[in-house]
Coordinates of C-alpha atoms and ligand atoms in Angstrom, one line a residue:
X61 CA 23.0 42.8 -75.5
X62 CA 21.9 45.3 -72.9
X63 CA 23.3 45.8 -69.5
X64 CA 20.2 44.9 -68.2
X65 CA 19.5 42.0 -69.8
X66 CA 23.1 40.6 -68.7
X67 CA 22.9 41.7 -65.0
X68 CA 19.3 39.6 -65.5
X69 CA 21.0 36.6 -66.6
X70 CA 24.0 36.8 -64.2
X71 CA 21.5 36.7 -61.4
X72 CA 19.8 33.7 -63.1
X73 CA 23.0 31.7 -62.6
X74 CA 24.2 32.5 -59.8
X75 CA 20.9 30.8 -58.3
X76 CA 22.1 28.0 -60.4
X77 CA 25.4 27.8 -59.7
X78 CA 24.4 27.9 -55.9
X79 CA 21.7 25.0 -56.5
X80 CA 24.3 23.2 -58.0
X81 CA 26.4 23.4 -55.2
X82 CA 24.1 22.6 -52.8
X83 CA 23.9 19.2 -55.1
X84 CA 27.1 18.7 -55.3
X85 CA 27.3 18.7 -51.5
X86 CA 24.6 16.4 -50.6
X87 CA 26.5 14.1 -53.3
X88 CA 29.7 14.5 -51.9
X89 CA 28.6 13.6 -48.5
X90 CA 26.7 10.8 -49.6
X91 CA 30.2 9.4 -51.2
X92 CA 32.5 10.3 -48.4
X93 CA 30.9 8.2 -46.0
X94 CA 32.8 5.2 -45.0
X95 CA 32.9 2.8 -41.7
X96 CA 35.2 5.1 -39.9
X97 CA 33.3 8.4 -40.3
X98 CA 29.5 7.3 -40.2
X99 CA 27.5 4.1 -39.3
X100 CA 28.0 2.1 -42.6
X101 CA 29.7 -1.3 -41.7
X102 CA 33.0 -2.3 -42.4
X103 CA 31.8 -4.4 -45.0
X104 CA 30.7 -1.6 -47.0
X105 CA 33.8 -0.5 -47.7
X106 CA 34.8 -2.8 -50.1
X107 CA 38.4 -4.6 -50.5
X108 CA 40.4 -1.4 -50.6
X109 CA 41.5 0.1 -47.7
X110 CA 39.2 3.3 -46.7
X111 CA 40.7 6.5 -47.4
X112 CA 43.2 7.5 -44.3
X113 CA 41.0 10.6 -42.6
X114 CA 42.3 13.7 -41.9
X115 CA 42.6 12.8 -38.5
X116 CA 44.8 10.5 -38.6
X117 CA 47.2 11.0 -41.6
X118 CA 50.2 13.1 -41.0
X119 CA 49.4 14.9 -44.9
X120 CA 46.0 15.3 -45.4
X121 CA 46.5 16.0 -49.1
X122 CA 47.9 12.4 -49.3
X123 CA 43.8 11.4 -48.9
X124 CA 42.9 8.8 -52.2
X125 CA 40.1 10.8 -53.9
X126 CA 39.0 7.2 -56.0
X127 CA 39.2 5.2 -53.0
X128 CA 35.7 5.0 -52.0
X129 CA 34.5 5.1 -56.0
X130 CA 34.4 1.2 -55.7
X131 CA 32.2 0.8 -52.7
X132 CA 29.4 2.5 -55.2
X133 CA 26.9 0.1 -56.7
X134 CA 28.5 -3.0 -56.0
X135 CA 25.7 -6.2 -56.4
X136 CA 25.5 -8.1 -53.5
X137 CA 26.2 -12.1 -54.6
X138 CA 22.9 -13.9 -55.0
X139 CA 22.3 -17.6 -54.6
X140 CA 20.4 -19.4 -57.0
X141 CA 19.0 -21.7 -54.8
X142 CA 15.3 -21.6 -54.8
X143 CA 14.1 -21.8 -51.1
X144 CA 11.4 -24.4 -50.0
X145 CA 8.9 -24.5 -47.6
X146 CA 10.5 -27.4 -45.6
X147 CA 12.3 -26.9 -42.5
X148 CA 15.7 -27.5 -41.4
X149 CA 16.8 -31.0 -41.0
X150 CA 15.5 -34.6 -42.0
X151 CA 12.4 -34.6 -43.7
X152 CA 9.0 -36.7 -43.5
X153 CA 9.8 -40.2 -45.0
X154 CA 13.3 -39.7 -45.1
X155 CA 15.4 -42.4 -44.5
X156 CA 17.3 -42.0 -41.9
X157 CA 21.0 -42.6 -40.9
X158 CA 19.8 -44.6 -37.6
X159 CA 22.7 -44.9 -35.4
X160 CA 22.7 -48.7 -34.3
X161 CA 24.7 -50.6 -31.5
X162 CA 27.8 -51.6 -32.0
X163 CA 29.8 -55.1 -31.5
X164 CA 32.6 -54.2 -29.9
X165 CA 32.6 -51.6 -27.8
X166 CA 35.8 -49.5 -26.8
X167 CA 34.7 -49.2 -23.1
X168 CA 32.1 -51.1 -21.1
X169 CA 30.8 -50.2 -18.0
X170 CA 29.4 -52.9 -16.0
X171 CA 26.3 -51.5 -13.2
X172 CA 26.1 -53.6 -10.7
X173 CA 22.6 -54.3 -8.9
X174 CA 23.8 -54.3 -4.8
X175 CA 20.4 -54.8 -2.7
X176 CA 16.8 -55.0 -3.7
X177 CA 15.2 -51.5 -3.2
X178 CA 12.2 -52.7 -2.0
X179 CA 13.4 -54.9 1.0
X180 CA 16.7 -53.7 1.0
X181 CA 18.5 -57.3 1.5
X182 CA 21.6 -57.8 -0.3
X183 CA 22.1 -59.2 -3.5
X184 CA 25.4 -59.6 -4.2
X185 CA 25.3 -63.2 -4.2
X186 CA 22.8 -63.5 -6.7
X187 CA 23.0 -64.4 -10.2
X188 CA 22.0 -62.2 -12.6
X189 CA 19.1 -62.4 -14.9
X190 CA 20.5 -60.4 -17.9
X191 CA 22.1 -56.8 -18.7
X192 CA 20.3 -54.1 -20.2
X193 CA 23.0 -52.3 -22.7
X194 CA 22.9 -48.4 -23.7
X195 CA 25.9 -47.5 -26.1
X196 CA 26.7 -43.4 -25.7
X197 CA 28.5 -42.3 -29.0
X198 CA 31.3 -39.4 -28.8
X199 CA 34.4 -38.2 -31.4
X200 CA 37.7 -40.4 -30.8
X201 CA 41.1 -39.8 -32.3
X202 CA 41.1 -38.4 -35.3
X203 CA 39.6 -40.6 -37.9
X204 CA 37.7 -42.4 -34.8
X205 CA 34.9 -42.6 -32.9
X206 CA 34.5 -43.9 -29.4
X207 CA 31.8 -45.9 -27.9
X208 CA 30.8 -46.8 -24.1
X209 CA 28.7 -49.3 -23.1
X210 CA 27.0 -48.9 -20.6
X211 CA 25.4 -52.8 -19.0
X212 CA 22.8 -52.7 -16.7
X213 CA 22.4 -55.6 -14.3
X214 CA 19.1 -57.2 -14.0
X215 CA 18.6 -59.1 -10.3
X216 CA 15.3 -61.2 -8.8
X217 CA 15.2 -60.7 -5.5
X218 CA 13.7 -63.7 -3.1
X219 CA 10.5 -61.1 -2.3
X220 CA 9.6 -61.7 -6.4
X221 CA 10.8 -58.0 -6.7
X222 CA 12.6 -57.1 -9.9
X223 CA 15.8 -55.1 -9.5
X224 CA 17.8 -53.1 -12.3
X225 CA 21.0 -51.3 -11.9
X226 CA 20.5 -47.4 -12.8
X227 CA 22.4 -45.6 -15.8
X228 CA 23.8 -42.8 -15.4
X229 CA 22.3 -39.4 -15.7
X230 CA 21.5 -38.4 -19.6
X231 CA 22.0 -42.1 -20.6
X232 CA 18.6 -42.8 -21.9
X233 CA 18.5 -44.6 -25.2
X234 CA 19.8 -47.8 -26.7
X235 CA 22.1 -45.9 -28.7
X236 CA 22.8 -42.1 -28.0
X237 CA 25.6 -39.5 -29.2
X238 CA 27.3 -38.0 -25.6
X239 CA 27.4 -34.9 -24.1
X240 CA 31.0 -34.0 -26.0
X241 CA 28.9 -34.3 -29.8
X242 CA 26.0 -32.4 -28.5
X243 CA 28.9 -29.9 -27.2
X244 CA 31.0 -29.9 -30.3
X245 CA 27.6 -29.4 -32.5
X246 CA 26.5 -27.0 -30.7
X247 CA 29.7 -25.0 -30.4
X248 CA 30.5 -25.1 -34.6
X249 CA 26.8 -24.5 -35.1
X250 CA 26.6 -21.5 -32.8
X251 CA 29.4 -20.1 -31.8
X252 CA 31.4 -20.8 -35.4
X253 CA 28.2 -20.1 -37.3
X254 CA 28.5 -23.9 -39.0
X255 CA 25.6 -24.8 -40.8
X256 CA 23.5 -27.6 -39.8
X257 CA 24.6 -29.7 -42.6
X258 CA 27.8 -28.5 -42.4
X259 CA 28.3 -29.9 -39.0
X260 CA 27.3 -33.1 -39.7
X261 CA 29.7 -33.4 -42.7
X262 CA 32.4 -32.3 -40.3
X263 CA 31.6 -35.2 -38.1
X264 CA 31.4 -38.0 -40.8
X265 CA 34.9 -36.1 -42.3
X266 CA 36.6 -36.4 -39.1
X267 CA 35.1 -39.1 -37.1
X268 CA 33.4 -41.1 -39.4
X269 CA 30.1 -40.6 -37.2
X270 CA 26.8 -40.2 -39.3
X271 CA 25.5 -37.3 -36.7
X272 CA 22.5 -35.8 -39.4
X273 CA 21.8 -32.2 -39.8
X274 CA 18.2 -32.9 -38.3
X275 CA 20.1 -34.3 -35.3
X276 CA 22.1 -31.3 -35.0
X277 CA 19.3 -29.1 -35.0
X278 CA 18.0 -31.1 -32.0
X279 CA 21.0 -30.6 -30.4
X280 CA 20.6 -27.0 -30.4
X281 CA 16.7 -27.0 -29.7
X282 CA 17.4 -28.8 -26.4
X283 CA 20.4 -26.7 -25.6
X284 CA 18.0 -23.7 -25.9
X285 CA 15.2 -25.5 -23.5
X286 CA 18.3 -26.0 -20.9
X287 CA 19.0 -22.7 -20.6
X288 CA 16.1 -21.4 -20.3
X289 CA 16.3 -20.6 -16.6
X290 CA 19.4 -19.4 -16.6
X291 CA 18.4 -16.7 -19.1
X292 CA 16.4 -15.7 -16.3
X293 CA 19.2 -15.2 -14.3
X294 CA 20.8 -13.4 -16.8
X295 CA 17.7 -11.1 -17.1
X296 CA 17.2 -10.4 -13.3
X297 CA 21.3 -9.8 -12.8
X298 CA 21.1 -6.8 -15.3
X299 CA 17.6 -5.8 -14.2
X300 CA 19.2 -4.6 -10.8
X301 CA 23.0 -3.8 -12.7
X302 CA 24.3 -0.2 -12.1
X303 CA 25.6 0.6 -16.0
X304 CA 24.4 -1.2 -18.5
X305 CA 25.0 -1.1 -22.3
X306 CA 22.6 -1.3 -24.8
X307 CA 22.5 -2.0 -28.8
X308 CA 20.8 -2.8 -31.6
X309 CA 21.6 -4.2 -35.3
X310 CA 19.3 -5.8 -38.0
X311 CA 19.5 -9.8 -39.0
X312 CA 17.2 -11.3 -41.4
X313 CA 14.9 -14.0 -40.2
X314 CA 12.3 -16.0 -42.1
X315 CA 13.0 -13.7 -45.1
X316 CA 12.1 -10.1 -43.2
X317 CA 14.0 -8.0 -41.3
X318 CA 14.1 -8.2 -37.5
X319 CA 16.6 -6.2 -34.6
X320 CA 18.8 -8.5 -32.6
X321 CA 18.9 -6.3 -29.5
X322 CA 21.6 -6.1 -26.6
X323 CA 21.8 -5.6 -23.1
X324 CA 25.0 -6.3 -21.0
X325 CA 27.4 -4.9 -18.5
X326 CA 31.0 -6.2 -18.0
X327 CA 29.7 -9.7 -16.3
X328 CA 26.2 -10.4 -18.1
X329 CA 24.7 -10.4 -21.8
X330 CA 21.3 -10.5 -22.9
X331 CA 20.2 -10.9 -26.2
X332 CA 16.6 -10.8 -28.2
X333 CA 15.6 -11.2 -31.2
X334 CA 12.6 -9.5 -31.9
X335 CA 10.3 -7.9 -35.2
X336 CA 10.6 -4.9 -33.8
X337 CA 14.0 -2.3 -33.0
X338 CA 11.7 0.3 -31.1
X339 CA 9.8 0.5 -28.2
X340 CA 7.9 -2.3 -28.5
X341 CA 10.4 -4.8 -28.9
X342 CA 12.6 -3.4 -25.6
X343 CA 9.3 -3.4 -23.5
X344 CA 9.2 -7.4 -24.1
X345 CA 12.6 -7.8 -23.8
X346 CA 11.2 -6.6 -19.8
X347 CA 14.4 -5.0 -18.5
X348 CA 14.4 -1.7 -19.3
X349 CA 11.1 -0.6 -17.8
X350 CA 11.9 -0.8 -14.5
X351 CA 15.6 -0.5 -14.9
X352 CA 16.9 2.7 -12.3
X353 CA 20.3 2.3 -13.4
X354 CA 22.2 4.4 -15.9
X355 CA 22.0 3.5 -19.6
X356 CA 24.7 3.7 -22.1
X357 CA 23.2 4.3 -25.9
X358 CA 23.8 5.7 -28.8
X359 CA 21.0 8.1 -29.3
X360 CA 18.1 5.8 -30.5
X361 CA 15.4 7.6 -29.8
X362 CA 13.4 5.0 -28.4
X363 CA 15.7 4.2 -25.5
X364 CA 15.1 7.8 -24.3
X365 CA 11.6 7.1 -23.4
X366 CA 12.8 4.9 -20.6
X367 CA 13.6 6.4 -16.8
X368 CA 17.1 5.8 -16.8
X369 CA 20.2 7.8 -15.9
X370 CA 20.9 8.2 -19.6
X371 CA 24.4 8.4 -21.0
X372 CA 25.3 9.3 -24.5
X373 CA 28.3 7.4 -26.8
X374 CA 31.2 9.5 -27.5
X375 CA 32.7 7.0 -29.8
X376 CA 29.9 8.0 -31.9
X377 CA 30.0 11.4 -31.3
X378 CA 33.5 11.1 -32.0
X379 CA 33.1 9.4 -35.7
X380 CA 30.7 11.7 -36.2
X381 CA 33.0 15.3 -35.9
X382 CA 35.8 13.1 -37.6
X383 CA 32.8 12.5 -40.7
X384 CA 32.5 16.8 -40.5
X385 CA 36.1 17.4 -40.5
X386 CA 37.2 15.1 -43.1
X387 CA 34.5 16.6 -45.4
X388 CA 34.5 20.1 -44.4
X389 CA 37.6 20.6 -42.7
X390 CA 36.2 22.1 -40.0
X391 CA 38.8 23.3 -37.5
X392 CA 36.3 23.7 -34.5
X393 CA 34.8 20.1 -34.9
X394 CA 38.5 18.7 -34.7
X395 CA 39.3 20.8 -31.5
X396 CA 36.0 18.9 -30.0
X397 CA 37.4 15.8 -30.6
X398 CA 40.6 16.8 -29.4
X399 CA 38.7 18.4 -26.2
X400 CA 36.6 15.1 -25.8
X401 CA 39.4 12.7 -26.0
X402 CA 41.6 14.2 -23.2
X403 CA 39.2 14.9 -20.9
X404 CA 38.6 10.4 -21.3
X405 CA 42.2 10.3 -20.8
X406 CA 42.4 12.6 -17.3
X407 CA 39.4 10.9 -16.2
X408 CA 41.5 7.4 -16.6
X409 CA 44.5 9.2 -15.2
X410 CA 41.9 9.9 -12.4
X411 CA 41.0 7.0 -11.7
X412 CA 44.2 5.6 -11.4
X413 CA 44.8 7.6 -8.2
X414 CA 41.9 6.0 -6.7
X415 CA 39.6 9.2 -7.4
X416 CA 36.1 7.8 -8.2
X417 CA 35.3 11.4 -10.4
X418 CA 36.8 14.0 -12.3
X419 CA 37.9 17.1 -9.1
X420 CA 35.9 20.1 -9.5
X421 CA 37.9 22.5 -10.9
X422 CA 39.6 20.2 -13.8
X423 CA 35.7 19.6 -14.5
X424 CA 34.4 23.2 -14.7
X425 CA 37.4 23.9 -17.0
X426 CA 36.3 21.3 -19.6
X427 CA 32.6 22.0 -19.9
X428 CA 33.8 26.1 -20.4
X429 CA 36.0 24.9 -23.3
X430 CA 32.8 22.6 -24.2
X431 CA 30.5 25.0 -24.1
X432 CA 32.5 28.0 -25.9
X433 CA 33.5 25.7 -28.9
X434 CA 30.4 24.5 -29.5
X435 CA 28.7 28.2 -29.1
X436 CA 31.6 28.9 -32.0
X437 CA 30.8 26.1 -34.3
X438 CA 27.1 26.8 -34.4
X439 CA 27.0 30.0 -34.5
X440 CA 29.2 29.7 -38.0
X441 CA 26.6 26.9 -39.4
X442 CA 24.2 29.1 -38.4
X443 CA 25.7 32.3 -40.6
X444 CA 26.8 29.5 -43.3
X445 CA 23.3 28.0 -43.4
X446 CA 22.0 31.7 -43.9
X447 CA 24.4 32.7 -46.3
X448 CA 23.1 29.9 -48.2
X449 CA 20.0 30.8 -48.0
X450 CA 20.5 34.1 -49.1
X451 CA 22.1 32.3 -52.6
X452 CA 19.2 30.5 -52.5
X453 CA 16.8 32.9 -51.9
X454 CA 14.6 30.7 -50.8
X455 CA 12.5 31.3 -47.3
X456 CA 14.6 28.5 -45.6
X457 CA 17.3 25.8 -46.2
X458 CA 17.6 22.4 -44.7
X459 CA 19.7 22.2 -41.5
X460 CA 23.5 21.2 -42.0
X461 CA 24.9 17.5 -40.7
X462 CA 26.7 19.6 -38.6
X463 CA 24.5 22.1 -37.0
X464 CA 22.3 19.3 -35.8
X465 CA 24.8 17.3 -34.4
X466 CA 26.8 20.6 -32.4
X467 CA 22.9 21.2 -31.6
X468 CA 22.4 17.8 -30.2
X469 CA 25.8 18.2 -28.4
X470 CA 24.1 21.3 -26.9
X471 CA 21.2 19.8 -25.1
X472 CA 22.7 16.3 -24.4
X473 CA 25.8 18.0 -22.9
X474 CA 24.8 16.5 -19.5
X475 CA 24.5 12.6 -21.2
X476 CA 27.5 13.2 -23.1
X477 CA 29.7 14.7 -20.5
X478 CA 28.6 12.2 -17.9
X479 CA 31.8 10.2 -17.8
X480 CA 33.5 12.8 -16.3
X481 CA 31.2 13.0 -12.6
X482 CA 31.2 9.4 -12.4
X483 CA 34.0 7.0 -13.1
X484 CA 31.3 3.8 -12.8
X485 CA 30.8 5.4 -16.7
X486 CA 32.4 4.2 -19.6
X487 CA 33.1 7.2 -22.1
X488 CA 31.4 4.8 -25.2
X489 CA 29.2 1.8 -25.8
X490 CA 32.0 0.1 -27.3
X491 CA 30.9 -3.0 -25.0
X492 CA 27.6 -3.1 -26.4
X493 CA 28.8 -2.4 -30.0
X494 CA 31.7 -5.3 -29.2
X495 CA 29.0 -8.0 -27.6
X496 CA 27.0 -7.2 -30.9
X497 CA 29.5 -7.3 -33.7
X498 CA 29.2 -11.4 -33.5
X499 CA 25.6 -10.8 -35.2
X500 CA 27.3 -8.7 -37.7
X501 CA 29.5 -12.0 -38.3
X502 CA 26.9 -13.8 -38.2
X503 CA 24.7 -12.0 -40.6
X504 CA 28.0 -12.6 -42.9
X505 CA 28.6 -15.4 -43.0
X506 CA 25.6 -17.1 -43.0
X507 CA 23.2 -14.3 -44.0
X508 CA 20.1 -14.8 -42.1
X509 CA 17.7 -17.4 -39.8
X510 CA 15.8 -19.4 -41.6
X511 CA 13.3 -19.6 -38.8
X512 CA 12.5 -17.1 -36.0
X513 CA 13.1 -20.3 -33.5
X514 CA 17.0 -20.6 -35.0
X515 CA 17.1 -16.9 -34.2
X516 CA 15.6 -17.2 -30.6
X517 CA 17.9 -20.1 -30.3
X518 CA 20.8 -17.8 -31.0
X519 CA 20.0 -15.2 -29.0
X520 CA 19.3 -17.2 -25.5
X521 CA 22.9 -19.4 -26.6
X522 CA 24.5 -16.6 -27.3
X523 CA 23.6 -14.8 -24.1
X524 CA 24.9 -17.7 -22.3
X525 CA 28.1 -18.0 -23.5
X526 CA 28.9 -14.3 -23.6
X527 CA 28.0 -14.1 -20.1
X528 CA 30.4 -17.5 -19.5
X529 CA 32.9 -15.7 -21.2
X530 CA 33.1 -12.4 -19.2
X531 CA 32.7 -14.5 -16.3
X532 CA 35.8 -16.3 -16.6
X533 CA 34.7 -19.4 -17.8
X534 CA 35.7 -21.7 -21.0
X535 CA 32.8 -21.7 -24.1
X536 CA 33.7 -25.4 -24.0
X537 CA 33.2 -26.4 -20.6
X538 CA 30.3 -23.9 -20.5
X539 CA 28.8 -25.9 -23.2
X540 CA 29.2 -29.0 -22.6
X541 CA 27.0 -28.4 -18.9
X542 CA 24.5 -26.6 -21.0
X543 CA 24.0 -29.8 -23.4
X544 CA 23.3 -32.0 -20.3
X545 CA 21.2 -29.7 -18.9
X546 CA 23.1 -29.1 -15.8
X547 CA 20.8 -27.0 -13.2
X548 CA 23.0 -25.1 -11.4
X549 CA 25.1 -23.1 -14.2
X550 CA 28.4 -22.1 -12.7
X551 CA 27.3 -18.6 -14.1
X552 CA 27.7 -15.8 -11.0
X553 CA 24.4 -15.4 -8.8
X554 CA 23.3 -19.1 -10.6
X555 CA 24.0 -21.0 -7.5
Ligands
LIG244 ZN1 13.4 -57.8 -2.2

């Protein structure tokens, strides 16, 4: 064989071999990927632990090369039920459960007719005509239910006028379930992501009340109606809120994807469900188009298109380097998070003196380092992405992970760096990502709404309690003033 013809063929493989590589890359990226170094959930790792990252472990040879090998492929379960048309809860014709009065009652309440309200003369010597009875329903001891009766005096008066005793507020029916069911319901149904029917089994289990899934569904229809007002609340106190957070995160709802979106800052949450997870679903939400404040995000583009002080997450920007050094071991990427991490604690350190920003000097210093290391590490993707090319020898390769995200950390240096001139700034959006992760669960555990209502339902409920819950306030309590349509929610600015 002729020199020639060898040096011909040697060229020919060495494209090879470098298109092979560059497959062999994209693979291995693909596969590296876990929850701790990219955006895949936790639940995508599988039951074995993730791989320790490089980061973290004290040997970084000790890293489990088949530990993400099971997270490949995996089916997700499938249910064989075949869905209907019919909605949630009791259906046309069914025979219902009806909940009927009972004989003996384990508290009555007598209501005593005083003076006629037309002429106002007293009637307390008068003999009653009959009681009007309205039994309210609620869980006992265990094993129990309780009942109260409630009996309504009925009085003539000598002007002919008739005169009944009033019952109290939410006592409406002949038989009811109280305020404590509707809360209890309510509670397993939204906040413990218990099925309707589920719910009512756990009330015939433990309390031997026949409260039916239809019923429970009511429960949580009017609950949503309550608050509708004080969602408005909720919406004007982050409309004029310095920092807010905001997130995003898909849940199925009648069978097709929609974005459960987030807006909150450390005393109010807001969320919407909408078809949407851009622009268009964020303008209805209504907050962020006139909101002056500054905006916490992770980099969806959409949210840039709003006027806000904007203000990047460096958690993210964090998992992101710890994704490039784990796979590449790159030694500049590491010295970024390093760089990023202490400069969040001196700001904290900061603070605790009673500074309200980073001083001058301590500032400069860090955006030098910032600056020079991220100069370094693009300038070597740069020469490695040309060297590449070169192997190639094609007229242009596709940028690296990592030279567009040190690029991105170029021109956003101002959004990410924020935290540092202003200690009003958190340093992540882990609020946002923490008042979203219960729609994660949610999406878990019960996989999706079966009806957009369910999941408006869950997002105005939701925002309620959340917002209860930062303010101080117990879920219970908070609840069980929603279900009785109290006006004034004890929320802060609800007064
Ligand atoms: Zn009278």
């Amino acid at each position: 064989m002729s020199t020639e013809t060898l040096l011909k063929e040697n060229a020919q493989l060495r494209i090879r071999v470098a298109c092979l590589e560059e497959r062999c890359r994209e693979l291995e990226e693909r596969v590296s990927k876990n929850s701790q170094n990219s955006s895949k959930p936790p639940s995508s790792d599988g039951y074995q632990k993730p791989c320790k990252s490089s980061d973290s472990t004290d040997n970084p040879a000790d890293t489990d090369e088949g530990a993400d090998a099971s997270n490949n492929d995996k089916p997700n379960p499938k249910s064989l039920r075949q869905s209907s048309d019919n909605k949630s809860g009791g259906q046309k014709g069914h025979q219902g459960t009806c909940l009927k009065q009972v004989d003996n009652p384990n508290y009555i309440e007598f209501l005593q007719v005083k003076e006629c309200h037309k002429c106002q003369v007293s009637l307390l010597d008068k003999e009653s005509v009959k009681y009007i009875e309205r039994q309210v329903f609620e869980p006992g001891k265990l094993g129990e239910f309780e009942v109260t009766a409630y009996k309504a005096e009925v009085k003539i008066c000598t002007c002919g006028c008739k005169n009944q005793a009033k019952f109290p507020e939410g006592v409406t029916a002949a038989v009811q379930y109280g305020p404590a069911t509707q809360a209890v319901a309510v509670y397993l149904n939204q906040y413990d992501f218990v099925p309707y029917k589920r719910v009512s089994e756990y009330f015939n289990t433990l309390y031997k009340m026949s409260v039916s899934a239809g019923t429970v569904a009511n429960f949580v229809a009017r609950t949503d109606e309550n608050l509708a007002s004080t969602e408005e609340v909720i919406h004007d106190a982050l409309q004029e809120t310095a920092v807010a957070g905001v997130d995003e995160t898909g849940m199925r709802a009648e069978g097709s994807l929609y974005w459960l979106h987030v807006m909150r800052d450390d005393q109010w949450t807001l969320y919407y469900l909408a078809e949407k997870r851009g622009r268009e679903a964020m303008d209805a939400m209504g907050i962020l188009l006139t909101f002056a404040g500054v905006l916490v995000h992770d980099h969806w583009k959409s949210y840039f298109s709003y006027a806000a002080v904007h203000v990047l997450c460096n958690a993210h920007h964090l998992r992101e380097l710890l994704g490039i050094v784990d796979r590449y071991g790159n030694q500049l990427a590491l010295r970024l998070m390093k760089l990023l991490r202490l400069s969040w604690h001196y700001c904290k350190g900061f603070k605790t003196i009673g500074m309200l920003q980073m001083p001058g000097v301590t500032h400069e210093r860090i955006e030098k380092i910032y600056d020079r290391l991220l100069q370094r590490a693009l300038t070597k993707e740069v020469a490695y992405m040309e060297k590449q090319r070169q192997e190639l020898g094609r007229k242009k390769v596709k940028n690296t992970k990592a030279y567009n995200l040190f690029k991105r950390l170029i021109e956003f240096k101002t959004e990410t760096l924020r935290f540092m001139s202003d200690f009003t700034i958190p340093f992540d959006n882990n609020g946002s990502e923490r008042d979203i992760r219960m729609a994660k669960l949610k999406r878990k555990i019960t996989g999706c709404f079966r009806s957009a209502d369910g999941g408006a339902f869950f997002a105005r409920i939701r925002s309620y309690l959340s917002s209860a819950r930062k303010q101080g306030m117990d879920i219970y309590q908070s609840l069980f003033r929603a279900v009785q349509n109290y006006s004034n929610m004890p929320l802060l600015g609800a007064e």
